[in-house]
Amino acid sequence: MTRVLVVDDEPQMLRALQINLEARRYTVATALDGDRALDEAAETPPDAVILDLGLPGLDGTEVIRALRIRSAVPVIVLSGRSGAADKVIALDAGADDYVTKPFSMNELLARLRAVLRRPASDEPIGGSAVIGDHTVDLAGCTVRPVPIRLTPTEWRILTVLVQHPGRLVTGRQLLLDVWGPGHERKTNYLRVYLAGLRRKLERDPAHPRHLLTEPGMGYRFEP
Amino acid sequence: MTRVLVVDDEPQMLRALQINLEARRYTVATALDGDRALDEAAETPPDAVILDLGLPGLDGTEVIRALRIRSAVPVIVLSGRSGAADKVIALDAGADDYVTKPFSMNELLARLRAVLRRPASDEPIGGSAVIGDHTVDLAGCTVRPVPIRLTPTEWRILTVLVQHPGRLVTGRQLLLDVWGPGHERKTNYLRVYLAGLRRKLERDPAHPRHLLTEPGMGYRFEP
DNA sequence: TCGAACCTTGACGGTTCCTTGACGCGGCGC
DNA sequence: GCGCCGCGTCAAGGAACCGTCAAGGTTCGA
């Protein structure tokens, strides 16, 4: 099911969008301001974001920039201002489309379909990392030069670690990112999967040089 | 240099766009009607297309569909009609954005930057791929040296896979690209059609070497 | 009207992956 | 030395996923 995150400070507008989107079989998440929108997007990444620019607190363009740091999710901006300058600012901040209020629901839905049609819209911005003799490409989910198969969970863990190169990632954070809320205590998962990743990628799995354990803290990817 | 193809039947508008785009260091190609636009796009594939809907001869939406058969190039539609219905038709035909005349040049340029920013926008659909004893030509929808019939759905799936050679394509993405929004859960479609493609193209369908499955992740075309 | 090609849908068996528990090892404090 | 705790390893059961097949439904043209 396609997830759409709708951000608007007016409950009426929020509700109207939610009803229309759910009628088209989209899964809808809502947020009333920018901070909660970023929390929600971090929790369960949406496939698209519909964002009202006129938010209290965090500015709409800042929300776009914050989203862009971690993902390439398409963003459609709603705004009451039709001036060209506003559109330029929002689009250059990273928005994918700009719709002026009042708008037709059909037009918004068509624009939503247009941005969702793009390839790789749900894939996180990934880089690549060198581990042992292997180069892993997060975007393409490939390992070169020797093809090695990783399971979906292994890819997710590796993605989180590689996106914070050299920095400690707590077990809690890892469990939250990969398994979601409610699994923060299952540290044995991490032991099992980190062992698997080392066995597949590290030159000497017993003495890892890139996928390191910080006892009592968490794990760290060392480039 | 980024190539932009501008299609408009009014020479004045064409010239205005060309001057503004070239001032921003874009390379500009122009066409006065849909047929010549398609010829030009086939000759030297552009990185983006700016298309006036009100063309003589070939309808604008048909131009979009024709472009979409062969490439994923971003298309920005210009139109004098601001009705929501027209926008829906154009966007669903495959347009990426819709700008109503009269428009601000800065807004158009911002939208152009927005569509060019997305990844892989310049990758053509064309080309061919070797699978088993067969060479499939995506542009001509033919298989050599032995002609093999593929159904429309099979062509669409194969196109998506071959466009990302060596990279993983999630089942979600495939379903979204081929069947559109609302079908993301019907993974059995993929099982049926991938089996069909392997039976027709792979040397040993039971042990595919080019149309690979990544369990839990998706599928991958391995050249 | 009929038939052919294509698309959908469901069911079944085999494979892969996730989860879970048990065990061993090493460090640390007592 | 002894027990505790965190971590690495391993194996088994169950769940989820995939390949395959066949039947029903739809569309399109003869």
Short mmCIF file of C-alpha atoms (C1' of nucleotides) in Angstrom, two decimals:
data_model
loop_
_atom_site.label_atom_id
_atom_site.label_comp_id
_atom_site.label_asym_id
_atom_site.label_seq_id
_atom_site.Cartn_x
_atom_site.Cartn_y
_atom_site.Cartn_z
CA MET A 1 0.00 0.00 0.00
CA THR A 2 1.28 3.45 -0.87
CA ARG A 3 1.89 5.63 2.19
CA VAL A 4 1.24 9.36 1.99
CA LEU A 5 2.14 11.75 4.77
CA VAL A 6 -0.12 14.81 4.87
CA VAL A 7 1.06 17.86 6.79
CA ASP A 8 -1.33 20.72 7.42
CA ASP A 9 -2.18 22.83 10.46
CA GLU A 10 -5.87 23.07 9.59
CA PRO A 11 -7.74 19.99 10.85
CA GLN A 12 -10.48 20.50 8.27
CA MET A 13 -8.07 20.43 5.34
CA LEU A 14 -6.24 17.49 6.89
CA ARG A 15 -9.44 15.54 7.18
CA ALA A 16 -10.58 16.34 3.65
CA LEU A 17 -7.27 15.17 2.21
CA GLN A 18 -7.26 12.06 4.37
CA ILE A 19 -10.75 11.01 3.27
CA ASN A 20 -10.01 11.56 -0.40
CA LEU A 21 -6.69 9.78 -0.28
CA GLU A 22 -8.00 6.81 1.65
CA ALA A 23 -10.87 6.52 -0.82
CA ARG A 24 -8.14 6.01 -3.47
CA ARG A 25 -6.60 3.24 -1.37
CA TYR A 26 -3.65 5.21 -0.14
CA THR A 27 -2.48 4.73 3.42
CA VAL A 28 -2.49 8.14 5.08
CA ALA A 29 -0.44 9.49 7.95
CA THR A 30 -1.06 13.01 9.19
CA ALA A 31 0.84 15.67 11.09
CA LEU A 32 -0.23 19.08 12.31
CA ASP A 33 3.16 20.76 12.27
CA GLY A 34 6.65 20.38 10.87
CA ASP A 35 8.26 18.74 13.89
CA ARG A 36 5.67 16.02 14.10
CA ALA A 37 5.91 15.54 10.35
CA LEU A 38 9.66 14.88 10.61
CA ASP A 39 9.10 12.47 13.52
CA GLU A 40 6.49 10.61 11.55
CA ALA A 41 8.66 10.47 8.42
CA ALA A 42 11.59 9.14 10.44
CA GLU A 43 9.42 6.54 12.13
CA THR A 44 7.83 5.07 9.00
CA PRO A 45 9.13 6.64 5.80
CA PRO A 46 6.24 7.62 3.51
CA ASP A 47 6.18 7.17 -0.26
CA ALA A 48 5.12 10.76 -0.76
CA VAL A 49 4.55 13.89 1.32
CA ILE A 50 1.87 16.52 0.86
CA LEU A 51 2.99 19.59 2.75
CA ASP A 52 1.24 22.82 3.54
CA LEU A 53 3.73 25.70 3.50
CA GLY A 54 1.93 27.85 6.06
CA LEU A 55 2.81 25.87 9.16
CA PRO A 56 3.20 27.16 12.70
CA GLY A 57 6.69 26.81 14.09
CA LEU A 58 9.09 25.19 11.67
CA ASP A 59 8.95 26.80 8.23
CA GLY A 60 7.73 24.67 5.35
CA THR A 61 10.90 25.01 3.33
CA GLU A 62 12.93 23.92 6.35
CA VAL A 63 10.76 20.83 6.61
CA ILE A 64 11.56 20.03 2.98
CA ARG A 65 15.29 20.45 3.55
CA ALA A 66 15.14 18.27 6.65
CA LEU A 67 13.31 15.55 4.74
CA ARG A 68 15.83 15.76 1.92
CA ILE A 69 18.72 15.00 4.24
CA ARG A 70 17.59 11.45 4.73
CA SER A 71 15.45 10.56 1.76
CA ALA A 72 14.44 11.41 -1.78
CA VAL A 73 10.75 11.08 -1.00
CA PRO A 74 8.65 13.19 -3.38
CA VAL A 75 7.13 16.29 -1.78
CA ILE A 76 4.10 18.16 -3.08
CA VAL A 77 3.71 21.62 -1.60
CA LEU A 78 0.33 23.19 -0.90
CA SER A 79 0.24 26.93 -0.53
CA GLY A 80 -2.20 29.78 -0.41
CA ARG A 81 0.36 32.06 -2.02
CA SER A 82 0.44 32.03 -5.79
CA GLY A 83 3.41 34.32 -6.26
CA ALA A 84 6.19 33.08 -8.49
CA ALA A 85 8.85 33.91 -5.89
CA ASP A 86 7.33 31.56 -3.33
CA LYS A 87 7.19 28.75 -5.85
CA VAL A 88 10.82 29.23 -6.77
CA ILE A 89 11.89 29.09 -3.12
CA ALA A 90 9.92 25.94 -2.39
CA LEU A 91 10.97 24.12 -5.55
CA ASP A 92 14.61 24.98 -5.03
CA ALA A 93 14.41 23.81 -1.44
CA GLY A 94 13.66 20.37 -2.83
CA ALA A 95 9.93 20.24 -3.44
CA ASP A 96 8.81 18.21 -6.43
CA ASP A 97 5.59 20.03 -7.16
CA TYR A 98 3.65 23.10 -6.09
CA VAL A 99 -0.12 23.40 -5.91
CA THR A 100 -1.89 26.67 -5.14
CA LYS A 101 -4.97 26.81 -2.92
CA PRO A 102 -7.77 26.59 -3.71
CA PHE A 103 -7.05 23.47 -5.71
CA SER A 104 -9.06 20.70 -7.27
CA MET A 105 -8.79 17.37 -5.49
CA ASN A 106 -8.53 15.59 -8.83
CA GLU A 107 -5.62 17.75 -9.83
CA LEU A 108 -3.83 17.04 -6.57
CA LEU A 109 -4.40 13.32 -6.98
CA ALA A 110 -3.10 13.46 -10.54
CA ARG A 111 0.02 15.28 -9.41
CA LEU A 112 0.44 12.71 -6.67
CA ARG A 113 0.26 9.90 -9.22
CA ALA A 114 2.79 11.79 -11.35
CA VAL A 115 5.41 12.04 -8.59
CA LEU A 116 4.81 8.46 -7.44
CA ARG A 117 5.37 7.20 -10.96
CA ARG A 118 9.03 8.06 -10.77
CA PRO A 119 11.52 5.30 -10.33
CA ALA A 120 13.23 4.76 -7.01
CA SER A 121 11.12 7.35 -5.26
CA ASP A 122 10.99 5.22 -2.13
CA GLU A 123 14.64 4.37 -1.99
CA PRO A 124 16.71 6.17 0.57
CA ILE A 125 19.67 8.23 -0.57
CA GLY A 126 22.40 5.69 -0.43
CA GLY A 127 26.08 5.77 -0.91
CA SER A 128 28.54 2.98 -1.08
CA ALA A 129 30.99 1.57 1.39
CA VAL A 130 34.07 -0.58 1.28
CA ILE A 131 34.15 -3.53 3.65
CA GLY A 132 36.96 -6.03 3.37
CA ASP A 133 37.33 -6.97 -0.28
CA HIS A 134 33.80 -5.86 -1.08
CA THR A 135 32.08 -2.66 -2.13
CA VAL A 136 28.45 -2.44 -1.12
CA ASP A 137 26.11 -0.16 -3.05
CA LEU A 138 23.15 0.77 -0.88
CA ALA A 139 21.06 2.29 -3.67
CA GLY A 140 21.29 -0.71 -5.95
CA CYS A 141 21.54 -3.27 -3.15
CA THR A 142 24.54 -4.83 -4.83
CA VAL A 143 27.93 -6.07 -3.69
CA ARG A 144 30.91 -5.86 -6.03
CA PRO A 145 33.09 -7.18 -7.46
CA VAL A 146 31.91 -10.54 -6.16
CA PRO A 147 28.11 -10.66 -5.96
CA ILE A 148 27.06 -11.49 -2.41
CA ARG A 149 23.49 -11.86 -1.37
CA LEU A 150 22.27 -10.12 1.73
CA THR A 151 18.82 -10.58 3.24
CA PRO A 152 16.40 -7.64 3.55
CA THR A 153 17.13 -7.28 7.27
CA GLU A 154 20.86 -7.34 6.65
CA TRP A 155 20.50 -4.56 4.08
CA ARG A 156 18.48 -2.46 6.48
CA ILE A 157 21.04 -2.79 9.26
CA LEU A 158 23.91 -2.09 6.91
CA THR A 159 22.13 0.98 5.58
CA VAL A 160 21.70 2.48 9.02
CA LEU A 161 25.32 1.84 9.95
CA VAL A 162 26.82 3.08 6.68
CA GLN A 163 24.75 6.25 6.75
CA HIS A 164 26.54 7.20 9.98
CA PRO A 165 30.14 6.43 9.02
CA GLY A 166 32.58 6.46 11.92
CA ARG A 167 29.86 7.28 14.41
CA LEU A 168 28.40 5.11 17.11
CA VAL A 169 24.90 3.80 16.54
CA THR A 170 23.23 2.58 19.71
CA GLY A 171 21.58 -0.81 19.73
CA ARG A 172 18.37 0.93 20.62
CA GLN A 173 18.56 3.19 17.58
CA LEU A 174 19.36 0.26 15.32
CA LEU A 175 16.47 -1.81 16.62
CA LEU A 176 14.14 1.16 16.25
CA ASP A 177 15.19 1.88 12.68
CA VAL A 178 15.12 -1.71 11.48
CA TRP A 179 12.38 -3.41 13.48
CA GLY A 180 10.34 -0.37 14.53
CA PRO A 181 8.95 0.60 17.91
CA GLY A 182 8.41 -2.16 20.46
CA HIS A 183 11.54 -4.17 19.73
CA GLU A 184 14.09 -2.07 21.59
CA ARG A 185 14.96 -4.90 24.01
CA LYS A 186 15.71 -7.63 21.52
CA THR A 187 19.44 -7.08 21.42
CA ASN A 188 19.99 -10.69 20.47
CA TYR A 189 18.67 -9.86 16.99
CA LEU A 190 21.61 -7.55 16.52
CA ARG A 191 24.08 -10.18 17.63
CA VAL A 192 22.70 -12.66 15.13
CA TYR A 193 22.59 -10.27 12.20
CA LEU A 194 25.87 -8.52 12.83
CA ALA A 195 27.48 -11.95 12.92
CA GLY A 196 25.88 -12.70 9.57
CA LEU A 197 27.08 -9.45 8.02
CA ARG A 198 30.62 -10.00 9.26
CA ARG A 199 30.66 -13.54 7.96
CA LYS A 200 29.58 -12.35 4.53
CA LEU A 201 31.58 -9.14 4.23
CA GLU A 202 34.54 -8.96 6.60
CA ARG A 203 37.84 -10.51 5.58
CA ASP A 204 38.27 -12.00 9.07
CA PRO A 205 34.82 -12.26 10.67
CA ALA A 206 36.34 -13.04 14.07
CA HIS A 207 38.33 -9.78 14.02
CA PRO A 208 36.14 -7.27 12.21
CA ARG A 209 37.75 -4.09 10.96
CA HIS A 210 34.71 -2.23 9.67
CA LEU A 211 31.64 -3.52 11.47
CA LEU A 212 32.75 -2.90 15.03
CA THR A 213 31.15 -3.56 18.39
CA GLU A 214 31.28 -0.93 21.09
CA PRO A 215 30.71 -3.02 24.22
CA GLY A 216 27.79 -1.79 26.25
CA MET A 217 26.99 0.92 23.69
CA GLY A 218 26.19 -0.30 20.23
CA TYR A 219 27.83 -0.72 16.84
CA ARG A 220 29.90 1.40 14.53
CA PHE A 221 30.82 1.33 10.85
CA GLU A 222 34.46 2.27 10.34
CA PRO A 223 35.22 3.17 6.69
CA MET B 1 25.54 20.17 -20.79
CA THR B 2 21.87 19.69 -20.04
CA ARG B 3 19.75 19.38 -23.18
CA VAL B 4 16.20 20.75 -23.15
CA LEU B 5 13.75 20.17 -25.99
CA VAL B 6 11.17 22.96 -26.32
CA VAL B 7 8.02 22.24 -28.32
CA ASP B 8 5.69 25.11 -29.20
CA ASP B 9 3.90 26.17 -32.35
CA GLU B 10 4.33 29.89 -31.69
CA PRO B 11 7.76 31.04 -32.91
CA GLN B 12 7.70 33.98 -30.49
CA MET B 13 7.22 31.79 -27.45
CA LEU B 14 9.81 29.36 -28.75
CA ARG B 15 12.35 32.12 -29.15
CA ALA B 16 11.64 33.60 -25.70
CA LEU B 17 12.14 30.21 -24.04
CA GLN B 18 15.26 29.49 -26.05
CA ILE B 19 16.89 32.78 -25.08
CA ASN B 20 16.09 32.36 -21.41
CA LEU B 21 17.23 28.75 -21.28
CA GLU B 22 20.46 29.40 -23.14
CA ALA B 23 21.17 32.29 -20.78
CA ARG B 24 21.08 29.65 -18.00
CA ARG B 25 23.58 27.50 -19.89
CA TYR B 26 21.11 24.89 -21.10
CA THR B 27 21.48 23.45 -24.57
CA VAL B 28 18.19 24.01 -26.38
CA ALA B 29 16.55 22.09 -29.20
CA THR B 30 13.26 23.28 -30.63
CA ALA B 31 10.34 21.80 -32.53
CA LEU B 32 7.22 23.42 -33.96
CA ASP B 33 4.92 20.40 -33.79
CA GLY B 34 4.56 16.98 -32.20
CA ASP B 35 5.93 14.90 -35.05
CA ARG B 36 9.10 16.91 -35.30
CA ALA B 37 9.42 16.82 -31.51
CA LEU B 38 9.36 13.02 -31.54
CA ASP B 39 11.88 12.92 -34.38
CA GLU B 40 14.17 15.26 -32.50
CA ALA B 41 13.82 13.30 -29.24
CA ALA B 42 14.62 10.06 -31.05
CA GLU B 43 17.63 11.63 -32.77
CA THR B 44 19.31 13.04 -29.68
CA PRO B 45 17.48 12.25 -26.44
CA PRO B 46 17.01 15.40 -24.36
CA ASP B 47 17.33 15.63 -20.57
CA ALA B 48 13.99 17.39 -20.28
CA VAL B 49 11.09 18.45 -22.51
CA ILE B 50 9.01 21.60 -22.29
CA LEU B 51 5.84 20.95 -24.25
CA ASP B 52 3.01 23.23 -25.28
CA LEU B 53 -0.26 21.33 -25.24
CA GLY B 54 -1.96 23.36 -27.98
CA LEU B 55 -0.10 21.90 -30.92
CA PRO B 56 -1.33 21.57 -34.49
CA GLY B 57 -1.66 18.00 -35.69
CA LEU B 58 -0.63 15.48 -33.06
CA ASP B 59 -2.28 16.15 -29.69
CA GLY B 60 -0.04 17.12 -26.80
CA THR B 61 -1.04 14.20 -24.63
CA GLU B 62 -0.29 11.81 -27.47
CA VAL B 63 3.16 13.33 -27.74
CA ILE B 64 3.69 12.62 -24.05
CA ARG B 65 2.59 9.01 -24.41
CA ALA B 66 4.80 8.54 -27.43
CA LEU B 67 7.77 9.96 -25.54
CA ARG B 68 7.00 7.73 -22.57
CA ILE B 69 7.17 4.60 -24.67
CA ARG B 70 10.83 5.18 -25.32
CA SER B 71 12.14 7.20 -22.43
CA ALA B 72 11.57 8.43 -18.92
CA VAL B 73 12.59 11.97 -19.82
CA PRO B 74 10.85 14.56 -17.60
CA VAL B 75 8.14 16.53 -19.39
CA ILE B 76 6.83 19.94 -18.31
CA VAL B 77 3.57 20.87 -19.96
CA LEU B 78 2.67 24.43 -20.89
CA SER B 79 -0.98 25.19 -21.42
CA GLY B 80 -3.33 28.10 -21.76
CA ARG B 81 -6.07 26.11 -20.12
CA SER B 82 -6.14 26.18 -16.36
CA GLY B 83 -8.98 23.72 -15.81
CA ALA B 84 -8.34 20.86 -13.43
CA ALA B 85 -9.56 18.26 -15.93
CA ASP B 86 -6.91 19.23 -18.49
CA LYS B 87 -4.20 18.96 -15.86
CA VAL B 88 -5.37 15.52 -14.81
CA ILE B 89 -5.32 14.26 -18.38
CA ALA B 90 -1.85 15.60 -19.07
CA LEU B 91 -0.34 14.38 -15.80
CA ASP B 92 -1.83 10.93 -16.18
CA ALA B 93 -0.54 10.73 -19.73
CA GLY B 94 2.91 10.91 -18.17
CA ALA B 95 3.71 14.58 -17.75
CA ASP B 96 5.80 15.52 -14.75
CA ASP B 97 4.56 19.05 -14.26
CA TYR B 98 1.97 21.47 -15.57
CA VAL B 99 2.38 25.21 -15.92
CA THR B 100 -0.46 27.50 -16.90
CA LYS B 101 0.06 30.44 -19.24
CA PRO B 102 0.79 33.15 -18.57
CA PHE B 103 3.66 32.00 -16.41
CA SER B 104 6.70 33.53 -14.82
CA MET B 105 9.98 32.55 -16.43
CA ASN B 106 11.56 32.14 -13.01
CA GLU B 107 8.85 29.71 -11.99
CA LEU B 108 9.33 27.67 -15.13
CA LEU B 109 13.07 27.56 -14.57
CA ALA B 110 12.54 26.47 -10.96
CA ARG B 111 10.23 23.69 -12.07
CA LEU B 112 12.77 22.67 -14.66
CA ARG B 113 15.46 22.47 -11.99
CA ALA B 114 13.05 20.43 -9.85
CA VAL B 115 12.41 17.79 -12.50
CA LEU B 116 16.07 17.65 -13.51
CA ARG B 117 17.13 17.11 -9.90
CA ARG B 118 15.64 13.68 -9.65
CA PRO B 119 17.95 10.76 -10.17
CA ALA B 120 18.29 8.76 -13.35
CA SER B 121 16.19 11.24 -15.28
CA ASP B 122 18.60 11.18 -18.17
CA GLU B 123 18.71 7.43 -18.59
CA PRO B 124 17.13 6.43 -21.85
CA ILE B 125 14.78 3.51 -22.09
CA GLY B 126 16.27 2.38 -25.35
CA GLY B 127 19.06 0.00 -25.81
CA SER B 128 19.03 -3.72 -25.80
CA ALA B 129 19.84 -6.52 -23.44
CA VAL B 130 21.17 -10.01 -23.89
CA ILE B 131 19.31 -12.76 -22.08
CA GLY B 132 20.25 -16.34 -22.77
CA ASP B 133 20.42 -16.82 -26.53
CA HIS B 134 18.25 -13.79 -27.18
CA THR B 135 18.78 -10.10 -27.68
CA VAL B 136 15.81 -7.97 -26.71
CA ASP B 137 15.46 -4.52 -28.25
CA LEU B 138 13.38 -2.36 -25.97
CA ALA B 139 12.96 0.50 -28.40
CA GLY B 140 11.70 -1.70 -31.21
CA CYS B 141 10.00 -4.24 -28.95
CA THR B 142 11.64 -7.09 -30.83
CA VAL B 143 13.61 -10.17 -29.94
CA ARG B 144 16.46 -11.42 -32.16
CA PRO B 145 17.63 -13.55 -33.76
CA VAL B 146 14.60 -15.74 -33.11
CA PRO B 147 11.42 -13.65 -32.96
CA ILE B 148 9.65 -14.23 -29.65
CA ARG B 149 6.32 -12.72 -28.75
CA LEU B 150 6.08 -10.93 -25.41
CA THR B 151 2.83 -9.54 -24.08
CA PRO B 152 2.50 -5.80 -23.29
CA THR B 153 2.80 -6.47 -19.57
CA GLU B 154 5.89 -8.56 -20.09
CA TRP B 155 7.48 -5.73 -22.09
CA ARG B 156 6.74 -3.23 -19.36
CA ILE B 157 8.29 -5.41 -16.68
CA LEU B 158 11.32 -6.16 -18.80
CA THR B 159 11.74 -2.46 -19.57
CA VAL B 160 11.79 -1.50 -15.90
CA LEU B 161 14.29 -4.23 -15.05
CA VAL B 162 16.64 -3.61 -17.97
CA GLN B 163 16.64 0.12 -17.26
CA HIS B 164 18.38 -0.62 -13.96
CA PRO B 165 20.98 -3.16 -15.05
CA GLY B 166 22.62 -4.93 -12.13
CA ARG B 167 20.57 -3.00 -9.61
CA LEU B 168 17.82 -4.29 -7.42
CA VAL B 169 14.28 -3.28 -8.30
CA THR B 170 11.86 -3.78 -5.44
CA GLY B 171 8.63 -5.64 -6.07
CA ARG B 172 6.85 -2.52 -4.91
CA GLN B 173 8.56 -0.39 -7.50
CA LEU B 174 7.79 -2.86 -10.28
CA LEU B 175 4.14 -3.05 -9.33
CA LEU B 176 3.95 0.73 -9.12
CA ASP B 177 5.60 1.26 -12.51
CA VAL B 178 3.69 -1.42 -14.36
CA TRP B 179 0.27 -1.54 -12.70
CA GLY B 180 0.17 1.90 -11.04
CA PRO B 181 -0.79 2.94 -7.51
CA GLY B 182 -3.04 0.63 -5.56
CA HIS B 183 -1.51 -2.63 -6.73
CA GLU B 184 1.57 -2.65 -4.52
CA ARG B 185 0.47 -5.78 -2.66
CA LYS B 186 -0.24 -8.03 -5.60
CA THR B 187 3.12 -9.72 -5.59
CA ASN B 188 1.67 -12.81 -7.21
CA TYR B 189 1.47 -10.86 -10.47
CA LEU B 190 5.23 -10.58 -10.44
CA ARG B 191 5.65 -14.28 -9.77
CA VAL B 192 3.46 -15.17 -12.71
CA TYR B 193 5.03 -12.74 -15.16
CA LEU B 194 8.63 -13.31 -14.16
CA ALA B 195 8.03 -17.00 -14.66
CA GLY B 196 6.68 -16.22 -18.13
CA LEU B 197 9.66 -14.06 -19.04
CA ARG B 198 12.11 -16.69 -17.86
CA ARG B 199 10.32 -19.41 -19.78
CA LYS B 200 10.51 -17.34 -22.95
CA LEU B 201 13.99 -15.86 -22.60
CA GLU B 202 16.24 -17.73 -20.19
CA ARG B 203 18.22 -20.70 -21.40
CA ASP B 204 17.35 -22.64 -18.25
CA PRO B 205 14.18 -21.12 -16.76
CA ALA B 206 14.60 -23.11 -13.56
CA HIS B 207 18.05 -21.57 -12.96
CA PRO B 208 17.87 -18.05 -14.35
CA ARG B 209 21.11 -16.20 -14.96
CA HIS B 210 19.80 -12.79 -15.95
CA LEU B 211 16.33 -12.33 -14.46
CA LEU B 212 17.18 -12.96 -10.82
CA THR B 213 15.10 -13.06 -7.68
CA GLU B 214 16.29 -11.50 -4.46
CA PRO B 215 14.10 -13.16 -1.83
CA GLY B 216 12.28 -10.63 0.26
CA MET B 217 13.68 -7.74 -1.77
CA GLY B 218 12.66 -7.82 -5.39
CA TYR B 219 14.15 -8.65 -8.77
CA ARG B 220 17.31 -7.81 -10.63
CA PHE B 221 18.43 -7.86 -14.25
CA GLU B 222 22.00 -9.10 -14.46
CA PRO B 223 23.61 -8.34 -17.85
"C1'" DT C 1 -21.28 -15.12 -32.01
"C1'" DC C 2 -17.20 -17.26 -31.36
"C1'" DG C 3 -12.33 -17.94 -30.41
"C1'" DA C 4 -7.77 -16.49 -29.20
"C1'" DA C 5 -4.69 -13.92 -26.53
"C1'" DC C 6 -4.09 -11.85 -22.42
"C1'" DC C 7 -4.83 -10.71 -17.60
"C1'" DT C 8 -6.36 -12.05 -12.99
"C1'" DT C 9 -6.91 -15.19 -9.14
"C1'" DG C 10 -6.32 -19.09 -6.15
"C1'" DA C 11 -3.94 -23.18 -4.47
"C1'" DC C 12 0.06 -26.09 -3.51
"C1'" DG C 13 4.81 -27.40 -2.49
"C1'" DG C 14 9.50 -26.00 -1.93
"C1'" DT C 15 12.80 -22.61 -0.47
"C1'" DT C 16 14.52 -18.73 2.10
"C1'" DC C 17 14.37 -15.93 5.94
"C1'" DC C 18 13.18 -14.54 10.69
"C1'" DT C 19 12.73 -15.68 15.33
"C1'" DT C 20 13.95 -18.01 19.43
"C1'" DG C 21 16.44 -20.47 22.74
"C1'" DA C 22 20.68 -22.64 24.27
"C1'" DC C 23 25.59 -22.72 24.87
"C1'" DG C 24 30.49 -21.03 25.13
"C1'" DC C 25 33.74 -17.41 25.74
"C1'" DG C 26 35.90 -13.46 27.94
"C1'" DG C 27 35.88 -9.47 31.06
"C1'" DC C 28 34.69 -7.66 35.49
"C1'" DG C 29 33.76 -7.27 40.38
"C1'" DC C 30 33.65 -9.78 44.62
"C1'" DG D 1 38.25 -18.90 42.28
"C1'" DC D 2 33.38 -17.82 41.49
"C1'" DG D 3 29.32 -15.91 39.56
"C1'" DC D 4 27.39 -12.32 36.60
"C1'" DC D 5 26.81 -9.99 32.35
"C1'" DG D 6 27.38 -8.88 27.57
"C1'" DC D 7 28.65 -10.71 23.27
"C1'" DG D 8 29.39 -14.33 19.49
"C1'" DT D 9 27.85 -18.70 17.62
"C1'" DC D 10 24.80 -22.26 16.27
"C1'" DA D 11 20.70 -24.90 15.20
"C1'" DA D 12 15.72 -25.78 14.93
"C1'" DG D 13 10.95 -24.43 14.28
"C1'" DG D 14 7.75 -21.57 12.12
"C1'" DA D 15 6.47 -17.81 9.14
"C1'" DA D 16 6.90 -15.48 4.91
"C1'" DC D 17 8.13 -15.68 0.34
"C1'" DC D 18 8.61 -17.65 -4.28
"C1'" DG D 19 7.89 -20.85 -8.49
"C1'" DT D 20 4.46 -23.38 -10.72
"C1'" DC D 21 0.17 -24.71 -12.52
"C1'" DA D 22 -4.51 -24.37 -13.79
"C1'" DA D 23 -8.95 -22.30 -14.14
"C1'" DG D 24 -11.99 -18.23 -14.73
"C1'" DG D 25 -12.62 -13.59 -16.67
"C1'" DT D 26 -11.85 -9.88 -19.89
"C1'" DT D 27 -10.83 -7.77 -24.22
"C1'" DC D 28 -10.49 -7.63 -29.01
"C1'" DG D 29 -10.98 -8.96 -33.64
"C1'" DA D 30 -12.65 -12.43 -37.07
#
